[in-house]
Coordinates of C-alpha atoms in Angstrom, one line a residue:
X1 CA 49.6 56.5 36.6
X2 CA 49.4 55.6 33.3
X3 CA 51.8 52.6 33.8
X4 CA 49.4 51.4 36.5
X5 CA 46.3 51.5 34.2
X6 CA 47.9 49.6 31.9
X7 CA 48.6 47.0 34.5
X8 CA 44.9 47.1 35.5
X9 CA 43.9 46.8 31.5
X10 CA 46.6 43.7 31.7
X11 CA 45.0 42.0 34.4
X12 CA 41.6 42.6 33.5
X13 CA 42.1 41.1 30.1
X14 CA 44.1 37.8 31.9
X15 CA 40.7 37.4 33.8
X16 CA 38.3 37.8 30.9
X17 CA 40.3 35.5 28.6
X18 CA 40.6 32.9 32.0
X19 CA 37.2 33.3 32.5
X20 CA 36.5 32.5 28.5
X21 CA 38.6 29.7 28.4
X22 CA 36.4 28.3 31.6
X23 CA 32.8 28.6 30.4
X24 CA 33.7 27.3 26.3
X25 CA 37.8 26.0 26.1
X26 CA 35.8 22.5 26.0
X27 CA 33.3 23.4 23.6
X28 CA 30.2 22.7 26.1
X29 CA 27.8 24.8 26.8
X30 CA 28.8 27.7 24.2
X31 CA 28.6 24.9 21.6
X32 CA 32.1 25.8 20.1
X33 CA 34.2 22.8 19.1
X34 CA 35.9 20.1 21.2
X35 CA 39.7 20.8 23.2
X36 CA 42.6 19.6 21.1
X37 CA 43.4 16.5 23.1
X38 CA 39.5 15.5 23.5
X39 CA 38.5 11.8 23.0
X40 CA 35.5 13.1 20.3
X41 CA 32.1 10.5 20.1
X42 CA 29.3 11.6 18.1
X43 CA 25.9 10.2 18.9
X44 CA 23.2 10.1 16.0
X45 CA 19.4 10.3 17.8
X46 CA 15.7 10.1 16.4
X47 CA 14.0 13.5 17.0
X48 CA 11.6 12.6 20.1
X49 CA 15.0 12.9 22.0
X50 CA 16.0 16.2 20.5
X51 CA 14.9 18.2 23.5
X52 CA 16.4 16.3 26.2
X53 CA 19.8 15.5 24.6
X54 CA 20.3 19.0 23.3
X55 CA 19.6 19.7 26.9
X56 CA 22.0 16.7 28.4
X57 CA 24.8 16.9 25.6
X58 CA 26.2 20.4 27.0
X59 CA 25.7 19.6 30.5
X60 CA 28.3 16.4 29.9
X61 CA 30.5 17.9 28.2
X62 CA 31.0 20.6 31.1
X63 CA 31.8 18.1 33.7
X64 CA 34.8 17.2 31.5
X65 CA 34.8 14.1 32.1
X66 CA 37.8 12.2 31.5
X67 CA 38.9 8.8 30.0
X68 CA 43.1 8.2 30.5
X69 CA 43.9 11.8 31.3
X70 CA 41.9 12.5 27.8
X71 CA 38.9 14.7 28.6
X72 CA 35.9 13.4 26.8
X73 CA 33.4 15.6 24.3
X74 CA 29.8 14.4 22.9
X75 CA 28.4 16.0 19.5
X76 CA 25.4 15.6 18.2
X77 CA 23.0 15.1 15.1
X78 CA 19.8 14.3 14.7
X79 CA 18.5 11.8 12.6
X80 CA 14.9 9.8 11.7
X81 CA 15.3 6.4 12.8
X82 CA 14.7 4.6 9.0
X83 CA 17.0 7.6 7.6
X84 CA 20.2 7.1 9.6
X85 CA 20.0 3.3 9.1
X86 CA 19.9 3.8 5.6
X87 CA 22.7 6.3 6.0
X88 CA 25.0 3.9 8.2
X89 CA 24.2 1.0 5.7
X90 CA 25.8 3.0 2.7
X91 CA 28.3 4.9 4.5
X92 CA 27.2 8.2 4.7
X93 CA 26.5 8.8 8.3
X94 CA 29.7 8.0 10.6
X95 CA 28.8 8.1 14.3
X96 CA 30.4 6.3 17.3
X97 CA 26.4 5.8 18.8
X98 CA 23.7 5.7 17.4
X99 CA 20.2 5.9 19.2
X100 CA 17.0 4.9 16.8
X101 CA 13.6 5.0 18.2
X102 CA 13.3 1.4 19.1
X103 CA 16.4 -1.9 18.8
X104 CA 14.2 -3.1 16.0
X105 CA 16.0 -0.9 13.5
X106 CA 19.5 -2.3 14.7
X107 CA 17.6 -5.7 13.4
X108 CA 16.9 -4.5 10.5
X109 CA 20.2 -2.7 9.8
X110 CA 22.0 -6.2 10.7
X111 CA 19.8 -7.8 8.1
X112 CA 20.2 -5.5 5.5
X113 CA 24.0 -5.2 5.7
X114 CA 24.5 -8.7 6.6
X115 CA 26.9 -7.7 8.9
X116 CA 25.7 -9.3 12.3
X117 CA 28.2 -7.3 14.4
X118 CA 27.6 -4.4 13.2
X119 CA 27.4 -2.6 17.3
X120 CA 29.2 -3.9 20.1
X121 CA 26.5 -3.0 22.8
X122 CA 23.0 -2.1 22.6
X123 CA 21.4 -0.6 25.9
X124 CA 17.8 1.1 26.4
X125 CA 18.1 4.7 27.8
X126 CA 14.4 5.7 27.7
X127 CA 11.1 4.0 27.6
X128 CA 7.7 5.4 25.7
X129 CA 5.2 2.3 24.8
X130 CA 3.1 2.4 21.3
X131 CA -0.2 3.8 21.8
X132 CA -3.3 4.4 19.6
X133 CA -4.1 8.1 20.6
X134 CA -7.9 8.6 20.5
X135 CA -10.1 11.9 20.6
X136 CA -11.3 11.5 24.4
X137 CA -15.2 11.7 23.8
X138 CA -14.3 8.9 20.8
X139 CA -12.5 6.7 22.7
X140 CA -15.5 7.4 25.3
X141 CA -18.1 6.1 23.2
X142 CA -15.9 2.7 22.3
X143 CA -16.3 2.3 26.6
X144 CA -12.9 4.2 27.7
X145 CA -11.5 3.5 30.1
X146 CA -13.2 0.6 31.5
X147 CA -13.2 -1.5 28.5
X148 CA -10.3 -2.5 26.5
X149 CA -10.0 -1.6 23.4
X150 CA -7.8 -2.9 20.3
X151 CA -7.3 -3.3 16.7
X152 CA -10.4 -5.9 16.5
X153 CA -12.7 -3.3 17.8
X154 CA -11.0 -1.0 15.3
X155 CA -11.6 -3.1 12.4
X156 CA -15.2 -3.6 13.1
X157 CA -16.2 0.0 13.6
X158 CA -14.1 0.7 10.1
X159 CA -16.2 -2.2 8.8
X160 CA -19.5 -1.1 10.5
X161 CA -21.5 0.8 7.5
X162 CA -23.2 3.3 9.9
X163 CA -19.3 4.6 11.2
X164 CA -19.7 6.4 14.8
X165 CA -23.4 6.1 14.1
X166 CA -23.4 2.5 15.8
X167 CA -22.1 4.6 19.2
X168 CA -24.7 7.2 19.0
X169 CA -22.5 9.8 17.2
X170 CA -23.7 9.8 13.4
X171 CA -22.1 13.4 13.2
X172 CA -18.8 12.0 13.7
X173 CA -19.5 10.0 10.4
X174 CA -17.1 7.3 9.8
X175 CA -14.2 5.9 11.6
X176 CA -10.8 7.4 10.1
X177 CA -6.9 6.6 11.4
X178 CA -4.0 7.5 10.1
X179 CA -0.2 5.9 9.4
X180 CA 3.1 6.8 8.9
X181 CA 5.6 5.1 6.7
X182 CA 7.5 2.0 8.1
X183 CA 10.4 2.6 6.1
X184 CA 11.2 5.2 7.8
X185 CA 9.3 5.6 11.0
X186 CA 9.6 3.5 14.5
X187 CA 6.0 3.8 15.4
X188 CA 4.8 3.0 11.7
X189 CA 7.3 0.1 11.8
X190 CA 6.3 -1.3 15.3
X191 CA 2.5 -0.5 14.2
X192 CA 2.4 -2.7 11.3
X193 CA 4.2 -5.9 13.3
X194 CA 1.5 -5.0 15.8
X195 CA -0.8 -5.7 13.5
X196 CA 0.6 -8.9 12.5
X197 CA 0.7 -10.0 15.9
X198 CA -3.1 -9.4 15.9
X199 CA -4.4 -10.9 12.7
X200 CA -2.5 -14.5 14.3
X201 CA -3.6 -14.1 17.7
X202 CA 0.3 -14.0 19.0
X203 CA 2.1 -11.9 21.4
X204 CA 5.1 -14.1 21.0
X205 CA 6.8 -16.1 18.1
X206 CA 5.8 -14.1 14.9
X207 CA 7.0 -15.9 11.9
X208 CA 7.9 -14.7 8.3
X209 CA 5.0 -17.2 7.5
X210 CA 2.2 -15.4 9.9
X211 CA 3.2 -12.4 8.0
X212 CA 2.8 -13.5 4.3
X213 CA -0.2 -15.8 4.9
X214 CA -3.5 -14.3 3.0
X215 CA -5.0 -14.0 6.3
X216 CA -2.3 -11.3 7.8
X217 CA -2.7 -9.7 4.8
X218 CA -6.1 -9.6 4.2
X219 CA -6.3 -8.4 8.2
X220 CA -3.9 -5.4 7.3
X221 CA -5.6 -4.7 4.6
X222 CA -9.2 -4.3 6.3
X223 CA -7.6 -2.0 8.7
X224 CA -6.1 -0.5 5.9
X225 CA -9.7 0.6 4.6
X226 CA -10.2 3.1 7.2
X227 CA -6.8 5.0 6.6
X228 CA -7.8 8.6 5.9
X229 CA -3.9 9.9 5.5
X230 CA -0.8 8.8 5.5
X231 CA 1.9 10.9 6.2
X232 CA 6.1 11.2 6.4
X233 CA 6.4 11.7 10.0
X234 CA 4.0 11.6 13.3
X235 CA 5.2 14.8 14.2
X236 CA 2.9 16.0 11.3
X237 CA 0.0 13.9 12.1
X238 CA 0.0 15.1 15.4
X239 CA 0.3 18.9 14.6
X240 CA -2.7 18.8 11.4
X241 CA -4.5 17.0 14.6
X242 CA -4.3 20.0 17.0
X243 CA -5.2 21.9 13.9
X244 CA -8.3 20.4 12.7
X245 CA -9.4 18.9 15.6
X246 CA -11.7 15.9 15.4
X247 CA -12.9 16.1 11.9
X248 CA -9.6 15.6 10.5
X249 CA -9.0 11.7 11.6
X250 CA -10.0 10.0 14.6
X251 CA -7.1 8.1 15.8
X252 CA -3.6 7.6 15.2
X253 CA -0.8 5.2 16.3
X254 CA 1.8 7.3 17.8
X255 CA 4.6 7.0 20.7
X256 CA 3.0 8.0 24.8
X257 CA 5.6 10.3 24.8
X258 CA 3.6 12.5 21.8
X259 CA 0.3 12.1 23.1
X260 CA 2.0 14.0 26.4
X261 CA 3.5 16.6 24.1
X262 CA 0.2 16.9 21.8
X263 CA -1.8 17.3 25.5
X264 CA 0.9 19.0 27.5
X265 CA 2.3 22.1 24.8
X266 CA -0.9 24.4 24.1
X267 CA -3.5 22.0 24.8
X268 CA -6.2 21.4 22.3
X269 CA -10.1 22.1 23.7
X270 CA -10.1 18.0 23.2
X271 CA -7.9 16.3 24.5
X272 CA -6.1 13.0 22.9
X273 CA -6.2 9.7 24.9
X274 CA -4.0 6.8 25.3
X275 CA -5.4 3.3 24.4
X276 CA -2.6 0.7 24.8
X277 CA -4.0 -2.0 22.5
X278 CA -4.9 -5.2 24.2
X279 CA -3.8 -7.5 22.2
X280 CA -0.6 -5.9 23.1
X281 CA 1.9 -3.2 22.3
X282 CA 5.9 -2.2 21.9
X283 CA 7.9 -0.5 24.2
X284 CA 9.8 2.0 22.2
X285 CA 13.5 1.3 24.3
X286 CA 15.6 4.3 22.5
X287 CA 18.5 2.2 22.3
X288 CA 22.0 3.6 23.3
X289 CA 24.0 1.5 20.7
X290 CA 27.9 1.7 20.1
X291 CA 28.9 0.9 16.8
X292 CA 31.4 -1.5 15.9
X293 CA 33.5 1.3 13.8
X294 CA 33.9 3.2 17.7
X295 CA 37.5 2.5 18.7
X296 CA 38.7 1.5 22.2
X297 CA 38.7 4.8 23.5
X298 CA 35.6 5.8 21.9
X299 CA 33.9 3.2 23.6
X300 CA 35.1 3.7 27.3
X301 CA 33.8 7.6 26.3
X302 CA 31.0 6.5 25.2
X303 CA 29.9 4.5 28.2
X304 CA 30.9 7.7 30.6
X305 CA 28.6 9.3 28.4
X306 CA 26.1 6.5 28.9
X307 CA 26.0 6.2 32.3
X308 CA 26.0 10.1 33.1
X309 CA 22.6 9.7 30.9
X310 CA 21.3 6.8 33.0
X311 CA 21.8 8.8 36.6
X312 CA 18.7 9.8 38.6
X313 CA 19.3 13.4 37.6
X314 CA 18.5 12.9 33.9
X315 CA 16.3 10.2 33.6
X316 CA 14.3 13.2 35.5
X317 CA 15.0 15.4 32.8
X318 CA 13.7 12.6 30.5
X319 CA 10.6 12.0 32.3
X320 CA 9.7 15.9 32.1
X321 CA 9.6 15.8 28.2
X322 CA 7.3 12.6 28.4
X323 CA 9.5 9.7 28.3
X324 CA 9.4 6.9 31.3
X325 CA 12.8 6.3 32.9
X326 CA 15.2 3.1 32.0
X327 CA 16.5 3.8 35.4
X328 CA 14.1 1.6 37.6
X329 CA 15.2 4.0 40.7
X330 CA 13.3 6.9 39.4
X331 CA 9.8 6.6 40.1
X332 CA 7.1 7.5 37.5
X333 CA 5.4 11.1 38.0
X334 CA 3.9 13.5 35.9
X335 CA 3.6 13.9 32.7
X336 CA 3.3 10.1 33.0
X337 CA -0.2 10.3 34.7
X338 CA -3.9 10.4 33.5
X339 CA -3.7 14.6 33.5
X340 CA -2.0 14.0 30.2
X341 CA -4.1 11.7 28.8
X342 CA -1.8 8.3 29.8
X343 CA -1.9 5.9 32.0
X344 CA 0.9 5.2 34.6
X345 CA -0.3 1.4 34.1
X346 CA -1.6 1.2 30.8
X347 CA 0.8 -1.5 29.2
X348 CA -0.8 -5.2 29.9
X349 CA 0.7 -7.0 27.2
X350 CA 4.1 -6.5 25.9
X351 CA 4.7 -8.0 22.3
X352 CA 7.5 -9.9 21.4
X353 CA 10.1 -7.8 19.5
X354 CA 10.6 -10.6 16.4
X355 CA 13.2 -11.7 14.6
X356 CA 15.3 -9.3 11.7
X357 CA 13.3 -11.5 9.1
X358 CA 10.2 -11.3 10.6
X359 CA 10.6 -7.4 10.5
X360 CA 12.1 -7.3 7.7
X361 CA 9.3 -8.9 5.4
X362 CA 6.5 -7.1 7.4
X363 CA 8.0 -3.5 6.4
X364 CA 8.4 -5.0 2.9
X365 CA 4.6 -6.0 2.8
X366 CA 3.8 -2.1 3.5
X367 CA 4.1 -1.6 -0.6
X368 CA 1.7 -4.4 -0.9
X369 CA -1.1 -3.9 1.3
X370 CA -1.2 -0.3 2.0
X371 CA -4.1 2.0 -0.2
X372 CA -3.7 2.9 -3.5
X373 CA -4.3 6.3 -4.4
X374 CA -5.2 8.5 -7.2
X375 CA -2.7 11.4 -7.8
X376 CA -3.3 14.6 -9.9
X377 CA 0.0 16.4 -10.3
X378 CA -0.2 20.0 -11.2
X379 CA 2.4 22.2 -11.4
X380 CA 3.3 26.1 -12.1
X381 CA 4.9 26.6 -15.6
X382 CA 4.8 30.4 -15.2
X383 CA 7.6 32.9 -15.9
X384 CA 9.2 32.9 -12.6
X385 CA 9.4 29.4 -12.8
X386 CA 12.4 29.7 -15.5
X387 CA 15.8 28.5 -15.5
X388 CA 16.9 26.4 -12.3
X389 CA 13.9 26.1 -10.8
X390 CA 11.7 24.5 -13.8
X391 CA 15.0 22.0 -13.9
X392 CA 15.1 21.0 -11.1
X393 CA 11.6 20.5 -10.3
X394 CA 11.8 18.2 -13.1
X395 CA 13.9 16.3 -11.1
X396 CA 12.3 16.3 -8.0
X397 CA 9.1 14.8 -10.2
X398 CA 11.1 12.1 -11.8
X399 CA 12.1 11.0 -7.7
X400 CA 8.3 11.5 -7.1
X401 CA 7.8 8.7 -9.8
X402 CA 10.1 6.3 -8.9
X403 CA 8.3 5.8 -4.8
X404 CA 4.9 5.8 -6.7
X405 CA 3.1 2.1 -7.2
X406 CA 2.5 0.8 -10.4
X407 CA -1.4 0.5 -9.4
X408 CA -1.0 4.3 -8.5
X409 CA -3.3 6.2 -11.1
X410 CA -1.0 9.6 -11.9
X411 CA -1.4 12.7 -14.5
X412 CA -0.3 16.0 -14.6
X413 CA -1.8 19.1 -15.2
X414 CA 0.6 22.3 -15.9
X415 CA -0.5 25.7 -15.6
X416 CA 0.8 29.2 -16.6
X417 CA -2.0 31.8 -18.1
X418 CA -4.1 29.0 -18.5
X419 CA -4.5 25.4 -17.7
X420 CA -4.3 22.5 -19.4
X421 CA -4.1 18.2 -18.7
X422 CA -0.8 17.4 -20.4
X423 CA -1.4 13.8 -19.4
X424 CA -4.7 12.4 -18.2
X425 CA -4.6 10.2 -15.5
X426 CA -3.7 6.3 -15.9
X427 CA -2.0 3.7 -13.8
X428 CA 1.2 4.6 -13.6
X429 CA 2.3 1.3 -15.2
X430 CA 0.6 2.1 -18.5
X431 CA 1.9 6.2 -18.8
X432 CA 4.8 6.3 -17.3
X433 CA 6.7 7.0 -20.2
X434 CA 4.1 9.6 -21.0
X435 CA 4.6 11.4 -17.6
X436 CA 8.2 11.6 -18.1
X437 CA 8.3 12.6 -21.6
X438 CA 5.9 15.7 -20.6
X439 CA 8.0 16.8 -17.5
X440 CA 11.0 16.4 -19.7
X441 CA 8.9 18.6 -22.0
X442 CA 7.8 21.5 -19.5
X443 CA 8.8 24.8 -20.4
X444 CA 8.0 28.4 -18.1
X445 CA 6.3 31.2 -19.6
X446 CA 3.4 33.7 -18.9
X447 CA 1.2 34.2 -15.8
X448 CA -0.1 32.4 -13.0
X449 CA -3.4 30.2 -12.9
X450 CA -3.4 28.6 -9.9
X451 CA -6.8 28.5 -9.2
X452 CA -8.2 27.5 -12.6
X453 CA -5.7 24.4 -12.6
X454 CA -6.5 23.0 -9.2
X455 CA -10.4 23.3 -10.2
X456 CA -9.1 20.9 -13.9
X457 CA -7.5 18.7 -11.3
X458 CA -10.9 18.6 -9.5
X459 CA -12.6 17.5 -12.4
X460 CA -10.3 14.8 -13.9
X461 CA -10.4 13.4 -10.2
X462 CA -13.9 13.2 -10.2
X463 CA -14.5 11.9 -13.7
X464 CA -12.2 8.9 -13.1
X465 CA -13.8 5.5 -13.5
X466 CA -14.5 4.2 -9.3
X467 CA -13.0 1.2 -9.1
X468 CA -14.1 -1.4 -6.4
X469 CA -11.4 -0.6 -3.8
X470 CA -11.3 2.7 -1.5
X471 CA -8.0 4.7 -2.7
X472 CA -6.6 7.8 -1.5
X473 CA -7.5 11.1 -4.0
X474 CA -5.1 13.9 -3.8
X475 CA -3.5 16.7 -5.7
X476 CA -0.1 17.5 -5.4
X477 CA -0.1 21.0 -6.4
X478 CA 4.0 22.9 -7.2
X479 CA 4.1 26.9 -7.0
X480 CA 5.8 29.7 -6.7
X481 CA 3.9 32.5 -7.0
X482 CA 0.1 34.3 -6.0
X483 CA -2.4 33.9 -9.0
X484 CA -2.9 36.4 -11.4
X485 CA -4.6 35.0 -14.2
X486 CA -7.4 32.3 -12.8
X487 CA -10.9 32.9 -13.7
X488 CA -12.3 31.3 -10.3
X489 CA -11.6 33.1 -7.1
X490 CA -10.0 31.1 -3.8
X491 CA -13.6 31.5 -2.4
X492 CA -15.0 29.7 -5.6
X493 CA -12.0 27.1 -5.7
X494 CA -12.9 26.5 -2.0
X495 CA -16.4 25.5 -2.1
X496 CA -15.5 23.5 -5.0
X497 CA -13.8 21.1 -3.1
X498 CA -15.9 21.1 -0.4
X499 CA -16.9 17.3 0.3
X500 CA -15.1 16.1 -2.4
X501 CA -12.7 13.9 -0.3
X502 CA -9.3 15.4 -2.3
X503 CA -6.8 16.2 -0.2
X504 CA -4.3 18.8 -1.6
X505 CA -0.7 18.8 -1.0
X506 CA 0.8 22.1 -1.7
X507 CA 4.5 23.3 -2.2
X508 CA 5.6 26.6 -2.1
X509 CA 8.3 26.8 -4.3
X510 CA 11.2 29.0 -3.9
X511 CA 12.4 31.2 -1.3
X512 CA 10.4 34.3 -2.9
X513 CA 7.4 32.1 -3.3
X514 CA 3.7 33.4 -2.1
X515 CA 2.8 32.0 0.8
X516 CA -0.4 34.0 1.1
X517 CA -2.5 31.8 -1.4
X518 CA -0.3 28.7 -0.6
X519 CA -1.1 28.6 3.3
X520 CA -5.2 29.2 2.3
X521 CA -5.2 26.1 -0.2
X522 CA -3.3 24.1 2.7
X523 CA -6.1 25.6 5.1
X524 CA -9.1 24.5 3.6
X525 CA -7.9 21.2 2.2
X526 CA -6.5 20.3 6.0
X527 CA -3.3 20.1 4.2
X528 CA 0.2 21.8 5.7
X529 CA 2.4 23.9 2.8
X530 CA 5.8 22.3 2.4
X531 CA 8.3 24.9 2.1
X532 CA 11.4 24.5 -0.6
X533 CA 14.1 25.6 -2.6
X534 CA 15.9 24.7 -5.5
X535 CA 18.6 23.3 -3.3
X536 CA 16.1 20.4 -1.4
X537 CA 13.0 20.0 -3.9
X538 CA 14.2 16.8 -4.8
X539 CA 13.9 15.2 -0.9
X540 CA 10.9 17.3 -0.6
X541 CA 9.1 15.3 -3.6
X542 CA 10.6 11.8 -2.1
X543 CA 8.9 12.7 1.3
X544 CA 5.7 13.6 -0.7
X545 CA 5.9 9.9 -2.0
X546 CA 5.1 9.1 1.5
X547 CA 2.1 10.5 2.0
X548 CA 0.4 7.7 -0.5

């Protein structure tokens, strides 16, 4: 008996272990690692795509598909458009594809390396134009949808003294957009050529010359006027726009395929539309681009991998998440459709993607013609701050400073009991030294005055000389901890800034930090908390940069 129990154990262990080795021996769908003998490709992707290829990236590597008897095995990262060229410029990211937003940023990563052959193929695997996403009862008032509407219109209601007043809607006050960084974003990139494009009157043939003439700049410029925030990503323009609703901006340049997801995934009480501008727009083409670096075998895997994400069945997937099929035999259905706030047929005029130089010296004129801003940084010198974190914040500052313009008027305010200006504000070009020496200098001790030093920050903000041109005004406010030592309450700071036009960019500091007081600051300044640690303040200052 007990002989044939153990035979029973034997055989039901055989089957369990044959049955493990058929649902993950490849590393698939249980995400472990890839069979010994696998032909390995990595693929590095911009996040829009993060939903459908973590869906599609298991669901390959289950078929097992095989390349000379070899099966083959996909992994994935992903990675911001701007961020991975960077990376595959200096080195650091090593990947057999690699699938940016849009082929301009092959363009630029040819120009910048100088290495023209730099990918041996380059093929689009899903499609999501450029759009201008609108409030719906805005877009409305400019004559949606019957009348087409583009950057010219834009520029003259930015221009027009009496804002949404000149459509009947004073209460809206004046018209406010919002734009993401070109260094590092598709949308911002393809944006700002758009823009080019529009101050010559071209769909076609853009020039290095169209883009450095005092006309295109003067054009980018005037749009420029009517930017409310910038920001690092669109992923967080479109989320503080759910959040805040109309007041916050009232349009912003982002990819169809987030308009569907802002519209589609809790859907806001107002809807965003989509105006394709009609001068013209881009079509976003997520590239599917083998690297030169991919040996032979990588590239036959790769193209298996290629064309299982070109059949019907998941350019379907990729039309649910909001993209539009590369595969012309899949028709268009929903989400592609007006109940999302898109239209099926909205793209009349497709521009030109230019040449590397061309896009090259337009993301390079971002530095030049975006705002300037006025920057208050204030930050927690309190007890808990000692030791690594006060160091390394210092750090993270010193990054902060080095993405910051010249033009860019910057202090710093530091706060423990009490609050104090450690260095008033100037153009960065006249105190930099100043602002380094007294970061350098910082030292923690005592309690916690949040409050008290965001209400100083106020003040020197307000008591700056105005200078002819609009800037952005903002505080970027470091902390770690609830306050315990202001005079002023969060009720009091609160109505304090009320109207004031100072955005405040708060970072809660430190996995123990407060959140409590952080998130309300955030809250009434239409502001998001950054979250960070000791071990990624530095990045989390370098995105900050971007928002200015």
């Amino acid at each position: 008996m007990r002989r044939l129990q153990l035979m029973l154990l034997f055989t039901f262990l055989v089957g369990l272990l044959a049955a493990c080795g058929e649902s993950g021996g490849s590393g698939n769908d249980s995400g472990s690692g890839a069979p010994a003998n696998a032909i390995t490709i990595s693929i590095a992707y911009s996040p829009e795509k993060e939903k459908w290829l973590t869906e599609q990236i298991p669901l390959f590597n289950q078929r097992r598909v095989e390349i000379d008897g070899r099966p083959v095995f996909v992994e994935g990262v992903q990675k911001s458009s701007g961020a991975a060229r960077t990376e595959i410029k200096n080195g650091t990211l090593d990947v057999t594809v690699w699938s940016p937003s849009a082929s301009t940023w092959l363009e630029v990563l040819k120009q910048e390396s100088g290495n023209p052959n730099v990918a041996v193929s380059n093929e689009p695997l899903v499609l999501t134009p450029v759009v201008i996403g609108m409030w719906r009862p805005m877009a409305e008032a400019m004559g949606w949808p019957n009348k087409p509407i583009g950057w010219a219109e834009m520029l003259a209601l930015i221009q027009n003294p009496e804002g949404w007043g000149a459509f009947g809607h004073p209460e809206w006050g004046r018209f406010t957009w919002g734009h993401t960084d070109p260094e590092i974003s598709t949308t911002a990139l393809s944006t700002l050529i758009a823009e080019f494009y529009a101050a010559n009157g071209k769909q076609r043939g853009l020039e290095v010359a169209d883009v450095q003439s005092a006309k295109s700049q003067q054009f980018v410029r005037d749009l420029g006027a009517g930017i409310k925030h910038y920001g690092y990503n669109t992923l967080i323009f479109s989320s503080n726009m759910k959040k805040f609703g109309m007041s916050y901006i009232s349009a912003f340049p982002m990819e169809e395929i987030t308009l569907i997801d802002f519209n589609k995934v809790d859907p806001p009480s107002t809807p965003l539309v989509a105006i394709y501008p009609r001068e013209g727009t881009f079509w976003h083409d997520n590239p599917f681009i083998v690297l030169s670096s991919a040996s032979d075998e990588q590239r036959k895997a790769a193209s298996a991998f290629y064309d299982f994400l070109l059949a019907d069945e998941a350019q379907r997937s990729a039309m649910s998440f909001g993209f539009r099929p590369a595969n012309v035999n899949v028709p268009l259905g929903d989400p592609i459709s007006a109940n999302y706030g898109v239209d099926p047929q909205g793209v009349q005029t497709i521009l030109e993607v230019p040449s590397a130089e061309v896009i090259v010296a337009a993301k390079n004129s971002w530095a030049i013609n975006r705002k300037r801003a006025d920057i208050m940084l204030v930050v927690d010198t309190s007890g808990s701050m000692e030791g690594d974190k006060l160091e390394l914040a210092k750090a993270g500052l010193e990054t902060f400073l080095q993405r910051i313009l010249p033009e860019d008027r910057v202090g710093l305010i530091t706060f423990d009991s009490s609050a104090r200006t450690v260095t008033p504000l100037a153009p960065l070009s006249e105190n930099r030294i100043a602002l380094q020496t007294a970061i350098g200098d910082m030292r923690a001790n005592g309690k916690t005055a949040v409050f008290d030093a965001l209400e100083l920050a106020r003040q020197e903000l307000e008591q700056l000389p105005r200078l002819e041109e609009d800037r952005i005004t903002a505080i970027v406010l470091l902390s770690d901890g609830a306050d315990n030592s202001s005079s002023m309450s969060l009720e009091q700071i609160s109505r304090s800034f009320d109207e004031t036009g100072i955005s405040i960019f708060p970072v809660a500091y430190g996995a123990d930090a407060d959140l409590s007081i952080i998130e309300a600051i955030a809250e009434f300044s239409r502001t998001q908390v950054v979250q960070g640690d000791t071990g990624d303040i530095a990045r989390i200052f370098e995105n900050l940069s971007r928002y200015f």
